[in-house]
Amino acid sequence: ITVYVPRDTAAVAMGAHEIAQQLAAQAQERGLDVQIVRNGSRGLLWLEPMVEVQTAEGRVAYGPVQTEDLPGLFDAGFLQGGAHKLCHGLTDAIPYLKNQERLTFARVGIIDPVSVADYQACGGFEGLSKALAMEPAAIVKEVTDSGLRGRGGAAFPTGIKWNTVLNTPAQQKYIVCNADEGDSGTFSDRMLMEGDPLCLVEGMAIAGLAVGATYGYIYVRSEYPLAVQALNEAIVAARAAGWLGKNIQGSGCEFDLEVRKAAGAYICGEETALLDSLEGKRGVVRVKPPLPAIKGLFGQPTVINNVVSLASVPVILAKGGAYYQNYGMGRSRGTLAFQLTGNLQNGGLVEKAFGVTLRELLYDYGGGSASGRPLRAVQVGGPLGAYLPEHQWDVPLDYEAYMKINAMVGHGGLVAFDDTVDMAHMAQYAMEFCAIESCGKCTPCRIGSTRGVETIQKIRRREDMDNHVELLRDLCDTMFSGSLCALGGMTPYPVLSALEHFPQDFGLAPQTEQ
Ligand code: NAI
Ligand code: SF4
């Protein structure tokens, strides 16, 4: 009997290692033959540790399982899918999962993350196999046709970025994966790396073939030790199976890569600071141009993409750009892995085509607030994203539609707050975050964020209100226009959205909140 117990950080934090150990021991005591597979998470995080049992009808889910539940589960015959208060029936029939459109995360939680055989049994390496027989320009075209845009937050068209690198001649080019997932409320990169690391390896190898790069680096957040471990195991397995190295599957094509542990600073997720850090220097933002695509790692043309962007490439090559392009709306094509966090009953990962609304994600998937109180504000797109009040929750999640309301979809992370939130405090927090994480290279961000904290504190104390509110707006304007990178440049989004939509929290007359 096959039983799945995730090795994902979210499950491990809730005791998955102990569950796996105890389950094996108790099965042995009962004389039962159990094979435990340590899979990734299915993304139903409120059910972790979620244990799944393979039955003839499919996998049956139990969760959240604690060690004290195990004897009862055995007595209830859970190895045959038996009824129990923790049983959720067939995993694939749980609406949270059933109603998703999983393209990039299709295998996450399904397979043993570091088994090449499992990976290939679920369509793995089909994309790379096709790419091995294609001209570089044709690979780039397929990615361009898919409409894929950078999933790290900036949404720059991936195909155009690759094309720049392809057309820049050099002795050596690189593929760098930005896995320094530092935004609050985001975990999709981690879940992918822990649940399907071979998918990222495959995406990077395809990128290498597309632009003529033979080596890659995955720069992984230092707080993600389990992702580093899964990636390293996956790379060894891929190399042993001939999917990495000097002569991939006998094609004569070459690509290899390694994992680098990040330096532990938020700013090292900014692409040019990341490159400095990879080169062994202190991570400080570089002035652009030159773009990394022209002069990147060690001064060479470099594709630098986020984890989810690169992990979306295998399915695009395997099924064609048109297949991927078929999902989504407007210029936002394909799917995004939304991450539901904060004050929600059912936190987790929901991969859906662009066009879904915040309200659907919050209620149909998230199940409303965890506290039982009304939801009031949602921050979308990480700590540099705007706070959205309820009257904006029906705007479709689409890059352009969000830009129109001065918000951003970003990396797809949502943090929900109920009606006890003090939005002036959240605005202050945004400035504090910027002050702490600033690399210090430019004045609007380095000095502006500290002045911003002080000014919001004065507003919260109701000191000389008119002047200080005007000053805060001016300061945001300066940071927005004068900062060198997104940290200083986008901190105004959470601050100004809080001020605009929740003025009463700043002691001002309510205006727009409905
Ligand atoms: P950007 O708009 O400057 O650049 C986007 C990407 O396109 C970069 O890789 C850039 O090098 C590339 N690019 C631009 N023009 C190009 C051309 N002609 N040819 C080839 N490549 C070209 O944005 P940036 O500063 O890279 O990212 C800002 C975003 O990062 C924000 O939206 C923010 O949400 C997000 N972010 C994400 C975090 C996370 O944990 N995922 C953390 C912090 C910020
Ligand atoms: Fe550094 Fe902030 Fe300027 Fe970015 S905006 S370069 S983090 S000082």
XYZ file of C-alpha atoms and ligand atoms in Angstrom:
566
model
C 0.000 0.000 0.000
C 1.374 3.409 -0.988
C 0.950 6.258 1.462
C 2.004 9.844 0.723
C 3.356 12.090 3.484
C 4.681 15.448 2.206
C 8.276 16.567 2.671
C 7.234 20.155 1.961
C 8.289 22.747 4.557
C 4.673 23.655 5.384
C 3.871 20.013 6.178
C 7.157 19.426 7.988
C 6.512 22.508 10.147
C 3.258 20.840 11.200
C 4.935 17.527 12.067
C 5.090 15.568 8.779
C 8.468 13.949 9.582
C 7.113 12.540 12.874
C 3.962 11.344 11.095
C 6.013 9.503 8.470
C 8.184 7.882 11.140
C 5.295 6.852 13.402
C 3.199 5.659 10.490
C 5.970 3.328 9.333
C 6.560 2.030 12.861
C 2.883 1.422 13.625
C 2.277 -0.250 10.258
C 5.162 -2.602 10.989
C 3.767 -3.402 14.442
C 0.453 -4.263 12.833
C 2.178 -6.399 10.182
C 1.035 -4.119 7.355
C 3.113 -3.608 4.242
C 3.268 0.144 3.660
C 5.421 2.085 1.253
C 5.743 5.741 2.248
C 6.420 8.277 -0.504
C 7.557 11.725 0.613
C 5.769 13.941 -1.930
C 5.391 17.691 -2.254
C 2.380 19.533 -0.862
C -0.941 19.518 -2.735
C -1.255 23.122 -1.566
C -4.181 22.668 0.840
C -2.102 24.079 3.629
C -4.789 24.126 6.330
C -4.920 20.319 6.024
C -1.174 19.788 6.533
C 0.181 17.362 7.373
C -2.122 15.813 4.786
C -1.641 12.081 4.415
C -2.905 10.435 1.243
C -3.561 6.749 0.688
C -3.546 5.195 -2.770
C -6.775 3.242 -3.358
C -8.252 1.651 -6.473
C -10.504 4.734 -6.935
C -7.637 7.179 -6.505
C -5.899 8.898 -3.633
C -7.883 9.496 -0.433
C -6.886 12.438 1.788
C -6.692 12.618 5.578
C -5.714 15.773 7.417
C -4.533 17.549 9.382
C -3.052 14.373 10.877
C -1.272 14.451 14.228
C 0.672 11.501 15.637
C -2.066 10.846 18.231
C -4.557 10.340 15.370
C -2.606 7.442 13.866
C -3.901 4.520 15.998
C -7.497 5.641 15.293
C -6.749 5.952 11.586
C -5.322 2.426 11.456
C -8.367 1.120 13.399
C -10.664 2.858 10.909
C -8.883 1.102 8.023
C -7.520 4.279 6.491
C -5.076 2.259 4.411
C -8.134 1.100 2.446
C -9.594 4.615 2.383
C -11.826 3.951 5.405
C -14.130 6.576 6.937
C -12.687 8.763 9.683
C -13.369 12.292 10.920
C -10.140 13.474 9.247
C -11.075 11.918 5.893
C -11.767 14.330 3.005
C -12.562 11.693 0.385
C -10.795 11.519 -2.950
C -8.138 14.251 -3.039
C -8.824 15.180 -6.645
C -12.522 15.706 -5.846
C -11.851 18.312 -3.114
C -13.305 21.505 -4.706
C -10.244 23.580 -3.743
C -8.135 21.354 -6.016
C -10.750 20.231 -8.510
C -11.534 23.770 -9.663
C -7.922 24.764 -10.263
C -6.127 24.914 -13.604
C -2.798 23.380 -12.764
C -0.332 23.681 -15.613
C 2.908 24.648 -13.881
C 2.023 22.886 -10.628
C 0.471 19.846 -12.332
C 2.890 17.371 -10.748
C 3.445 19.092 -7.389
C 2.216 16.800 -4.632
C 1.561 13.994 -7.116
C 5.052 12.593 -7.597
C 8.110 11.749 -5.568
C 9.890 15.062 -6.248
C 13.338 13.577 -6.810
C 12.410 10.494 -8.840
C 13.206 10.878 -12.538
C 11.019 7.832 -13.284
C 7.998 9.409 -11.527
C 8.691 12.695 -13.264
C 8.799 11.105 -16.703
C 5.708 9.014 -15.999
C 3.839 12.338 -15.559
C 5.057 14.058 -18.721
C 8.415 15.210 -17.395
C 11.199 15.943 -19.914
C 8.747 15.953 -22.850
C 9.426 19.662 -23.305
C 13.195 19.253 -23.177
C 13.042 16.290 -25.579
C 11.241 18.500 -28.098
C 13.627 21.398 -27.500
C 16.649 19.162 -28.179
C 15.384 18.741 -31.743
C 14.598 22.446 -32.283
C 16.571 25.476 -33.441
C 17.206 28.013 -30.632
C 15.113 30.686 -32.348
C 12.189 28.249 -32.640
C 12.307 27.554 -28.886
C 12.300 31.282 -28.160
C 9.374 31.717 -30.559
C 7.344 29.025 -28.801
C 7.850 30.815 -25.468
C 7.035 34.185 -27.064
C 3.861 32.738 -28.615
C 2.750 31.376 -25.242
C 2.485 34.935 -23.919
C 4.408 33.970 -20.761
C 5.439 37.010 -18.705
C 7.823 37.107 -15.748
C 6.119 35.540 -12.751
C 8.510 37.125 -10.230
C 6.383 40.249 -10.264
C 7.445 42.548 -13.089
C 5.604 40.589 -15.831
C 8.154 41.325 -18.550
C 7.570 39.063 -21.613
C 9.873 36.046 -21.184
C 10.269 35.423 -24.921
C 11.506 38.995 -25.518
C 14.027 38.658 -22.689
C 15.320 35.374 -24.113
C 15.505 36.857 -27.592
C 17.802 39.631 -26.338
C 20.176 37.030 -24.866
C 19.979 34.832 -27.977
C 20.973 37.769 -30.163
C 23.867 38.929 -27.974
C 27.000 37.092 -29.082
C 29.341 35.877 -26.318
C 31.762 33.065 -25.470
C 29.743 32.141 -22.386
C 26.117 32.849 -21.446
C 24.275 31.949 -18.263
C 20.819 31.019 -17.017
C 20.164 32.311 -13.522
C 17.078 31.341 -11.581
C 15.930 33.908 -9.047
C 14.686 31.747 -6.171
C 15.224 34.397 -3.514
C 11.499 34.457 -2.775
C 11.456 37.229 -0.193
C 7.967 38.721 -0.476
C 5.676 38.308 2.497
C 2.747 36.038 1.703
C 4.493 34.191 -1.123
C 5.567 30.575 -1.201
C 4.912 29.320 -4.736
C 8.614 29.208 -5.658
C 9.347 27.170 -2.557
C 6.447 24.782 -3.140
C 7.554 24.195 -6.716
C 11.208 23.631 -5.784
C 10.281 21.231 -2.988
C 7.467 19.483 -4.853
C 8.746 19.304 -8.448
C 12.380 20.453 -8.609
C 12.990 18.576 -11.867
C 10.480 20.855 -13.562
C 12.704 23.838 -12.744
C 15.803 21.937 -13.879
C 14.040 21.096 -17.156
C 12.908 24.708 -17.657
C 16.453 25.970 -17.151
C 17.898 23.410 -19.559
C 15.371 24.499 -22.194
C 16.302 28.147 -21.556
C 19.960 27.178 -22.003
C 19.270 25.537 -25.378
C 17.153 28.512 -26.434
C 19.777 31.200 -25.878
C 23.024 29.220 -26.148
C 23.894 29.102 -22.435
C 25.630 26.014 -21.096
C 25.572 26.747 -17.381
C 23.026 27.837 -14.813
C 22.703 28.860 -11.189
C 19.707 28.612 -8.892
C 19.994 31.315 -6.239
C 17.832 29.987 -3.412
C 16.689 31.893 -0.374
C 18.817 30.886 2.630
C 15.645 30.321 4.680
C 14.677 27.457 2.333
C 16.968 24.562 3.367
C 14.488 21.889 2.265
C 14.236 23.442 -1.196
C 18.038 23.421 -1.465
C 18.063 19.761 -0.465
C 15.324 18.763 -2.929
C 17.010 20.658 -5.768
C 20.381 19.083 -5.079
C 18.868 15.590 -4.990
C 16.971 16.311 -8.221
C 20.078 17.624 -10.001
C 22.082 14.507 -9.079
C 19.225 12.290 -10.313
C 18.828 14.256 -13.565
C 22.558 14.079 -14.240
C 22.600 10.318 -13.590
C 19.729 9.871 -16.040
C 21.533 11.877 -18.729
C 19.237 14.930 -18.677
C 22.065 17.257 -17.632
C 25.715 17.347 -18.641
C 27.874 17.610 -21.738
C 25.792 15.403 -24.009
C 22.126 15.479 -22.988
C 20.440 12.240 -24.105
C 23.136 11.775 -26.752
C 22.081 14.972 -28.570
C 25.456 16.683 -28.346
C 23.756 19.557 -26.439
C 25.267 20.699 -23.152
C 23.754 22.191 -20.021
C 24.514 21.874 -16.339
C 23.686 23.880 -13.236
C 24.238 24.287 -9.523
C 22.433 25.604 -6.475
C 23.730 28.616 -4.550
C 22.437 29.533 -1.125
C 21.425 33.201 -0.985
C 22.867 35.805 1.324
C 19.731 36.374 3.405
C 18.904 39.945 2.363
C 15.610 40.947 0.698
C 17.427 43.159 -1.798
C 19.386 40.164 -3.127
C 16.111 39.186 -4.851
C 16.494 42.284 -7.061
C 18.114 40.870 -10.170
C 21.256 43.003 -10.335
C 21.957 42.757 -6.587
C 21.458 39.004 -6.971
C 24.091 38.888 -9.701
C 26.550 40.807 -7.486
C 25.838 38.378 -4.656
C 26.380 35.391 -6.975
C 29.711 36.898 -7.981
C 30.716 36.904 -4.330
C 30.174 40.611 -3.682
C 27.824 42.406 -1.321
C 24.369 42.551 -2.921
C 23.895 46.139 -4.074
C 21.607 47.191 -6.926
C 23.387 47.959 -10.214
C 22.324 50.799 -12.464
C 20.453 49.571 -15.569
C 21.311 49.717 -18.447
C 23.172 47.567 -19.213
C 20.443 44.965 -18.798
C 21.497 41.559 -17.445
C 20.374 40.159 -20.804
C 23.300 42.035 -22.373
C 25.799 42.189 -19.495
C 24.798 40.002 -16.584
C 26.630 37.423 -14.498
C 30.411 37.930 -14.729
C 29.656 40.500 -17.415
C 28.138 37.890 -19.757
C 24.665 37.823 -21.370
C 22.359 36.248 -18.789
C 18.774 35.079 -18.688
C 17.548 35.793 -15.191
C 14.045 34.536 -14.488
C 11.951 33.657 -11.477
C 11.304 29.995 -10.479
C 7.685 29.894 -11.655
C 8.561 31.539 -15.003
C 11.193 28.885 -15.735
C 9.022 26.054 -14.400
C 6.228 27.106 -16.783
C 8.468 26.538 -19.797
C 8.404 22.690 -19.893
C 4.603 22.548 -20.305
C 4.786 25.286 -22.963
C 7.304 23.276 -25.004
C 5.525 19.975 -24.376
C 2.032 21.191 -25.311
C 2.865 24.183 -27.494
C 2.731 27.932 -26.978
C -0.856 28.074 -28.272
C -2.068 25.655 -25.587
C -0.692 27.859 -22.806
C -1.818 31.056 -24.518
C -5.363 29.717 -24.518
C -5.639 30.365 -20.784
C -6.007 33.847 -19.356
C -7.339 37.232 -20.479
C -6.059 40.313 -22.272
C -2.271 40.398 -22.292
C -2.096 38.185 -19.203
C -1.854 34.721 -20.681
C -1.656 31.351 -18.975
C -2.052 30.775 -15.277
C -0.715 32.226 -12.049
C -0.119 30.351 -8.806
C -2.000 32.520 -6.310
C -0.885 32.156 -2.733
C -3.638 32.630 -0.148
C -2.326 33.789 3.215
C -3.170 35.984 6.185
C -6.523 35.892 7.919
C -8.126 33.184 5.781
C -9.691 29.903 6.767
C -8.192 27.891 3.915
C -4.731 29.172 3.127
C -2.854 27.535 0.286
C -1.875 27.562 -3.352
C -4.432 28.056 -6.113
C -3.247 27.926 -9.725
C -5.833 29.595 -11.939
C -5.934 31.309 -15.308
C -5.696 35.106 -15.175
C -9.137 36.686 -14.948
C -10.201 35.105 -11.678
C -11.252 37.727 -9.098
C -9.990 38.381 -5.620
C -13.473 37.742 -4.254
C -13.515 34.246 -5.775
C -10.081 33.495 -4.350
C -10.966 34.863 -0.904
C -14.323 33.133 -0.506
C -14.655 30.219 -2.960
C -11.150 29.005 -2.157
C -10.027 30.832 0.997
C -13.338 30.207 2.777
C -13.448 33.772 4.168
C -11.645 34.996 7.256
C -10.152 32.612 9.795
C -11.301 34.877 12.631
C -14.944 34.815 11.506
C -14.931 38.633 11.312
C -15.533 40.488 8.023
C -12.535 40.807 5.710
C -11.520 44.422 5.174
C -8.305 44.712 3.160
C -6.132 42.483 1.014
C -2.551 43.179 0.073
C -1.820 41.725 -3.345
C 1.659 41.238 -4.790
C 3.879 41.235 -1.696
C 5.012 43.987 0.673
C 5.322 46.443 -2.216
C 1.777 45.768 -3.434
C -1.320 47.883 -2.857
C -4.010 47.194 -0.257
C -7.329 46.563 -1.952
C -10.623 47.491 -0.267
C -13.734 45.424 -0.856
C -15.075 47.524 -3.744
C -12.035 46.433 -5.804
C -12.349 42.713 -5.174
C -14.266 42.076 -8.407
C -11.557 43.492 -10.688
C -10.213 40.524 -12.670
C -6.668 39.531 -11.764
C -4.938 40.711 -14.902
C -1.706 42.731 -14.989
C -3.210 45.642 -16.925
C -6.542 45.752 -15.046
C -4.640 45.943 -11.775
C -2.327 48.678 -13.072
C -5.425 50.735 -13.900
C -6.419 50.749 -10.226
C -2.847 51.510 -9.043
C -2.374 47.976 -7.790
C -0.224 45.104 -8.965
C -0.673 41.376 -9.366
C 3.057 40.805 -8.801
C 4.057 37.336 -7.747
C 0.416 36.448 -6.919
C 0.668 36.510 -3.136
C -2.427 37.636 -1.192
C -2.435 38.631 2.469
C -5.942 39.097 3.888
C -6.864 41.236 6.913
C -10.117 41.396 8.856
C -11.819 44.524 10.204
C -9.540 44.779 13.235
C -6.632 45.930 11.039
C -5.255 49.449 11.509
C -4.290 50.515 8.003
C -2.235 53.494 9.182
C -0.134 50.999 11.083
C 0.206 48.878 7.921
C 1.329 51.962 5.970
C 3.940 52.638 8.634
C 5.005 49.000 8.414
C 5.561 49.358 4.633
C 7.942 52.279 5.238
C 9.677 50.404 8.085
C 10.168 47.389 5.833
C 11.738 49.590 3.160
C 14.000 51.288 5.731
C 15.227 47.934 7.057
C 15.738 46.283 3.664
C 17.067 49.286 1.682
C 20.489 48.607 0.146
C 21.337 52.265 0.729
C 22.478 53.102 -2.782
C 19.969 55.851 -3.529
C 18.697 58.719 -1.384
C 14.910 58.609 -1.984
C 14.785 55.083 -0.606
C 17.538 55.194 2.030
C 16.494 58.484 3.653
C 12.932 58.683 2.361
C 11.786 55.478 4.025
C 13.015 56.609 7.457
C 11.400 60.027 7.017
C 8.281 58.166 5.866
C 8.109 56.170 9.100
C 8.443 59.374 11.146
C 5.826 61.229 9.115
C 3.271 58.420 9.433
C 3.965 58.270 13.167
C 3.165 61.988 13.378
C -0.051 61.493 11.408
C -1.011 58.653 13.726
C -0.462 61.016 16.654
C -2.669 63.550 14.770
C 0.115 66.189 14.715
C -0.308 69.028 12.195
C -2.376 66.700 10.014
C -2.767 68.682 6.799
C 0.938 69.375 6.455
C 2.049 65.878 7.306
C -0.392 64.197 4.929
C 0.791 66.472 2.127
C 4.404 65.770 3.080
C 3.751 62.021 2.999
C 2.253 62.298 -0.487
C 5.245 64.365 -1.687
C 7.649 61.873 -0.190
C 5.873 58.973 -1.919
C 6.069 60.895 -5.177
C 9.839 61.357 -4.745
C 10.382 57.700 -3.846
C 8.228 56.562 -6.781
C 10.020 58.704 -9.358
C 13.526 58.871 -7.942
C 14.378 55.401 -6.612
C 16.795 53.205 -8.478
C 14.888 49.941 -7.994
C 11.452 48.573 -7.116
C 12.029 48.503 -3.342
C 12.075 52.273 -2.948
C 10.029 52.822 -6.102
C 7.082 50.669 -5.103
C 6.847 51.236 -1.341
C 4.446 54.120 -2.128
C 1.869 51.574 -3.401
C 0.940 50.093 -0.013
C 1.273 53.501 1.676
C -0.866 55.489 -0.759
C -3.478 52.738 -1.174
C -3.931 52.603 2.611
C -4.249 56.393 2.706
C -6.674 56.520 -0.196
C -8.972 53.648 0.677
C -8.850 53.733 4.472
C -8.458 57.471 5.321
C -10.393 57.116 8.578
C -7.539 54.986 9.962
C -5.295 58.046 9.510
C -7.812 60.309 11.241
C -9.086 61.730 7.929
C -12.650 61.918 6.629
C -13.731 58.754 4.771
C -13.796 59.252 1.009
C -13.693 56.265 -1.235
C -14.302 53.224 0.936
C -17.696 51.749 0.241
P 11.843 45.570 -14.342
O 10.539 46.000 -14.920
O 12.945 46.543 -14.252
O 12.427 44.364 -15.211
C 11.754 43.228 -15.543
C 12.682 42.248 -16.199
O 12.768 42.474 -17.592
C 14.118 42.311 -15.735
O 14.632 41.010 -15.700
C 14.825 43.129 -16.794
O 16.201 42.873 -16.841
C 14.113 42.627 -18.002
N 14.124 43.477 -19.207
C 13.602 44.720 -19.351
N 13.741 45.140 -20.608
C 14.363 44.154 -21.310
C 14.764 43.988 -22.664
N 14.561 44.920 -23.585
N 15.361 42.835 -22.997
C 15.572 41.879 -22.071
N 15.208 41.977 -20.798
C 14.603 43.103 -20.409
O 11.489 44.974 -12.916
P 12.397 44.366 -11.761
O 13.046 45.490 -11.015
O 13.282 43.284 -12.273
O 11.331 43.676 -10.819
C 10.432 44.399 -10.037
C 9.350 43.464 -9.584
O 9.896 42.514 -8.693
C 8.222 44.134 -8.865
O 7.078 44.026 -9.659
C 8.070 43.343 -7.594
O 6.760 42.901 -7.433
C 8.901 42.131 -7.806
N 9.461 41.591 -6.571
C 9.320 40.262 -6.352
C 9.808 39.644 -5.215
C 9.605 38.169 -5.001
O 9.889 37.651 -3.905
N 9.152 37.436 -6.003
C 10.515 40.426 -4.206
C 10.616 41.818 -4.512
C 10.094 42.382 -5.665
Fe 18.873 50.378 -2.921
Fe 16.462 51.292 -2.173
Fe 17.766 52.501 -4.089
Fe 16.750 50.038 -4.490
S 15.582 51.906 -4.151
S 18.764 50.808 -5.124
S 17.028 49.184 -2.445
S 18.453 52.324 -1.947
